[in-house]
PDB file of C-alpha atoms and ligand atoms in Angstrom:
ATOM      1  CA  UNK A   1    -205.822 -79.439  87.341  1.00 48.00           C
ATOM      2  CA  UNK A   2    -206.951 -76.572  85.804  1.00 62.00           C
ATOM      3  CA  UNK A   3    -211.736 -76.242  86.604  1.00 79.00           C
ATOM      4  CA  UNK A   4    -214.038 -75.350  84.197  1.00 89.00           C
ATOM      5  CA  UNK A   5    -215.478 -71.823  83.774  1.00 88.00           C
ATOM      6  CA  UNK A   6    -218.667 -73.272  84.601  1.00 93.00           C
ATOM      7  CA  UNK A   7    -219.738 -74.935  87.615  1.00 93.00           C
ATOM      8  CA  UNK A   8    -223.084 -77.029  88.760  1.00 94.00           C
ATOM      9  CA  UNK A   9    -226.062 -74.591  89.264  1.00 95.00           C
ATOM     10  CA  UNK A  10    -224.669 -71.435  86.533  1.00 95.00           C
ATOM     11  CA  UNK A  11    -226.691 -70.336  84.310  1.00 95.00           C
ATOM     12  CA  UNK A  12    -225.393 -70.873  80.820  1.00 97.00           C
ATOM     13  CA  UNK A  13    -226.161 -70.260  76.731  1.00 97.00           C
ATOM     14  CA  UNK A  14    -225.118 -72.707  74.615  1.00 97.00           C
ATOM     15  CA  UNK A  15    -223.012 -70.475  71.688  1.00 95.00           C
ATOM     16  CA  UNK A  16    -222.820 -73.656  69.018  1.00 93.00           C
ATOM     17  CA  UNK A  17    -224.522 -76.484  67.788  1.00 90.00           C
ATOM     18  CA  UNK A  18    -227.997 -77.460  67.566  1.00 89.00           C
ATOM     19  CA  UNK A  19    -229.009 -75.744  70.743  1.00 94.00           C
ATOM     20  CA  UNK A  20    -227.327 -72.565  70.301  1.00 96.00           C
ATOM     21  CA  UNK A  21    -228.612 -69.673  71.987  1.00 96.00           C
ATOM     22  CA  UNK A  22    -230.714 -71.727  74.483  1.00 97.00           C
ATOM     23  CA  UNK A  23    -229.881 -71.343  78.053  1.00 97.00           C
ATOM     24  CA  UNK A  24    -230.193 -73.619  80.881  1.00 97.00           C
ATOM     25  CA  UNK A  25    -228.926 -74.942  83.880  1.00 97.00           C
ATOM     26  CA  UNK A  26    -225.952 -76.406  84.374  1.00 97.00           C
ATOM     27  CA  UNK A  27    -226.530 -80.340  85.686  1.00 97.00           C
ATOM     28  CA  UNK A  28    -223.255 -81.660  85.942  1.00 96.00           C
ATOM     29  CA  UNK A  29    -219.732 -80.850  84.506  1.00 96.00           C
ATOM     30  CA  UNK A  30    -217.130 -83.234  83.489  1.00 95.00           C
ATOM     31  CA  UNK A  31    -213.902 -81.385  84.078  1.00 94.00           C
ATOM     32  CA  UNK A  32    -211.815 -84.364  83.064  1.00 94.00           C
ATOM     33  CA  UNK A  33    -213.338 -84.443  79.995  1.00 95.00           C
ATOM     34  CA  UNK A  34    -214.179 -80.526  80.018  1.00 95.00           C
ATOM     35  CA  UNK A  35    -217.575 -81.072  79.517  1.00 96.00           C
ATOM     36  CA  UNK A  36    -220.876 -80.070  81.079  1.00 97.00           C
ATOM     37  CA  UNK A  37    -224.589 -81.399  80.732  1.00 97.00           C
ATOM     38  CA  UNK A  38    -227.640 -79.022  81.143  1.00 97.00           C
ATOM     39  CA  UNK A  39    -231.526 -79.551  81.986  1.00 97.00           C
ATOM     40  CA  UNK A  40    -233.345 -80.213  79.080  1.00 95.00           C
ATOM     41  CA  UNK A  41    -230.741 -79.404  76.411  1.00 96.00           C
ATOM     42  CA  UNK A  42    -228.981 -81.598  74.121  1.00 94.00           C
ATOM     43  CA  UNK A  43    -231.682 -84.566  74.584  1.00 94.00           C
ATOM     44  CA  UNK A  44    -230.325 -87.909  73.327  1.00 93.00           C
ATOM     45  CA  UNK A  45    -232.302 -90.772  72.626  1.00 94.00           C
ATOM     46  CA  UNK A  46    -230.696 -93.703  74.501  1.00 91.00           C
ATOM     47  CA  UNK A  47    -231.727 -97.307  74.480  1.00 93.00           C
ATOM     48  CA  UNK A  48    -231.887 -99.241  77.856  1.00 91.00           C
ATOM     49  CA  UNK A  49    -231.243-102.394  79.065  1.00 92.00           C
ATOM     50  CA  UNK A  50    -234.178-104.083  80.798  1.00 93.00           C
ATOM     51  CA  UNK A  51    -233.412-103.694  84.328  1.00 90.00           C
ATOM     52  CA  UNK A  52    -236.046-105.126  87.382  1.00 91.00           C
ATOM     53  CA  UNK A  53    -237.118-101.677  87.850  1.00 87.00           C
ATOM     54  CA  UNK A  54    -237.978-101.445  83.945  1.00 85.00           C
ATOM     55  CA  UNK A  55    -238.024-104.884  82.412  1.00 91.00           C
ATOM     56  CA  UNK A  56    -239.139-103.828  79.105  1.00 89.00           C
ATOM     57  CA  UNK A  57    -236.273-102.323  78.680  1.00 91.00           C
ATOM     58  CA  UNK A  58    -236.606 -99.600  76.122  1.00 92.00           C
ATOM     59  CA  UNK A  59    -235.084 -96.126  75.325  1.00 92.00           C
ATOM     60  CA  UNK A  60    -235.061 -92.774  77.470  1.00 90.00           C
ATOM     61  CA  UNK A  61    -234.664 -89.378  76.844  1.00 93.00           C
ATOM     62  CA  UNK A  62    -231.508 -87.722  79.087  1.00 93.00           C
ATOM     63  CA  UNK A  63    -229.102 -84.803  78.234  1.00 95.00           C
ATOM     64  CA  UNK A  64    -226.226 -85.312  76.535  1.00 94.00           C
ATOM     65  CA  UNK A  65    -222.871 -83.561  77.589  1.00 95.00           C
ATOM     66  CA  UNK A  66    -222.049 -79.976  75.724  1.00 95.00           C
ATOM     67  CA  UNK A  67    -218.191 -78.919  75.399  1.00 96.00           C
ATOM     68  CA  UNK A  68    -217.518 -76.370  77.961  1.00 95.00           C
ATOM     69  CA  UNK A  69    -215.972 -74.468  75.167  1.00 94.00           C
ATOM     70  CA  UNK A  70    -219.312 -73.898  73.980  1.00 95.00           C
ATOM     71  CA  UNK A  71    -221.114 -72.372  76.735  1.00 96.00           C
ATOM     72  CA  UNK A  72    -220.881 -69.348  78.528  1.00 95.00           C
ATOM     73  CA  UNK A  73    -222.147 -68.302  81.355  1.00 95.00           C
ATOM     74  CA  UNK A  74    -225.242 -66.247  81.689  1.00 96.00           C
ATOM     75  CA  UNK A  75    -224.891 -62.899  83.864  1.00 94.00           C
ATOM     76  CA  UNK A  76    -228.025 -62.587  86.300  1.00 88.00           C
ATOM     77  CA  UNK A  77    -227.058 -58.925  86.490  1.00 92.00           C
ATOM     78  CA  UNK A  78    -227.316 -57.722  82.920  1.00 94.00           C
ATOM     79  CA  UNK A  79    -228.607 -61.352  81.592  1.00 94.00           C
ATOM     80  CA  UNK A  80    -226.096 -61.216  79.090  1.00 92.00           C
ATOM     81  CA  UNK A  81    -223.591 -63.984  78.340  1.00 94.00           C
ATOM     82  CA  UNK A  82    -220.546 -62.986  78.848  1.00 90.00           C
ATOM     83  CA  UNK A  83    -216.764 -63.434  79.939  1.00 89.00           C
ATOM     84  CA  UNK A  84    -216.489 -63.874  84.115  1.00 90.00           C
ATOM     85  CA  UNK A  85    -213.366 -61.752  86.065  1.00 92.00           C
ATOM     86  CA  UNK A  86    -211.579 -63.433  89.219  1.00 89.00           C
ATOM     87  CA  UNK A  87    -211.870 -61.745  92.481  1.00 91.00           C
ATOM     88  CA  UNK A  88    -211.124 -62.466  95.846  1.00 92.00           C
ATOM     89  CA  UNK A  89    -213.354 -61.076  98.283  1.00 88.00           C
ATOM     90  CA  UNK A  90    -212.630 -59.816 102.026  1.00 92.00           C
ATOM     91  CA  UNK A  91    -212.748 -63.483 103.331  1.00 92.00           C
ATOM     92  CA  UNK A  92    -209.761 -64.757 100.560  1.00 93.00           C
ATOM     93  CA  UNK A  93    -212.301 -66.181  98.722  1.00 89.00           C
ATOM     94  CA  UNK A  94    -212.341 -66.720  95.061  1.00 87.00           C
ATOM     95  CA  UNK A  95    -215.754 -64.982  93.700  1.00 90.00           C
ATOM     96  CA  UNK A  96    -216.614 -65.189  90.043  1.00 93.00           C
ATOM     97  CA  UNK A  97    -217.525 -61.640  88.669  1.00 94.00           C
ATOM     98  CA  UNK A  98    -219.488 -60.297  85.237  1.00 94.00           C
ATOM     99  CA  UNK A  99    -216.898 -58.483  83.112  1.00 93.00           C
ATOM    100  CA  UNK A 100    -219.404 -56.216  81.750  1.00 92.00           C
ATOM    101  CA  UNK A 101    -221.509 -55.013  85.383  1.00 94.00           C
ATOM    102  CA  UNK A 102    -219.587 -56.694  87.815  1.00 92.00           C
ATOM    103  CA  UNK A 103    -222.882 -58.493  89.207  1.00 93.00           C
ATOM    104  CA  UNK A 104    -221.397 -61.572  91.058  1.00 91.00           C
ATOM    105  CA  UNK A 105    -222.077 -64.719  89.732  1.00 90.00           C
ATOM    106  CA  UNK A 106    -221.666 -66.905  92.569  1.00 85.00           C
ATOM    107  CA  UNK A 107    -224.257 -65.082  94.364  1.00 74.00           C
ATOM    108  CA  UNK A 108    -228.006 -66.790  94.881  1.00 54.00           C
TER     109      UNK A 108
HETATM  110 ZN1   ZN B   1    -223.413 -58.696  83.995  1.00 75.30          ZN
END
């Protein structure tokens, strides 16, 4: 099965929908779904059960998911968002490249 472009820790901008432009980390993706939730973007109100811990019950704030479609990822070279290149590095390792200045984007 085909990954997303973006994995758990990338920096990413949002290019559509109420958050657009905003960057953030990425918290968790949802390849099956192709979807990915980042910190403190796309809050959703959601009500909650009482549970023992909180027996009032009540509603939280969390992230909602964002279509991977709509994100790209953020270069830390150039700090542009932009399309990532496929290389494989001296160890056969796939590395995740900026297009535009070739910063890698799996590094740090
Ligand atoms: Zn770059």
């Amino acid at each position: 099965m085909a990954g997303l472009h973006v994995r758990k820790g990338d920096r990413v901008e949002v290019l559509s929908g109420k958050e657009k432009g905003k960057r953030g980390k990425v918290l968790r993706t949802a390849p099956k779904d192709r979807r990915v939730i980042i910190e403190g973007l796309n809050l959703i109100k959601r009500a909650v059960k009482p549970t023992k811990k909180n027996p009032q019950g009540g509603i939280i704030t969390k992230e909602g998911s964002v279509h991977a479609s709509n994100v790209m990822i953020v270069c830390q070279g150039c700090d542009e968002p932009g399309r990532v290149a496929h290389k494989v590095d001296d160890q056969g390792k796939s590395r995740r490249v900026c297009r535009q200045c070739g910063a890698d984007i799996d590094k740090g």
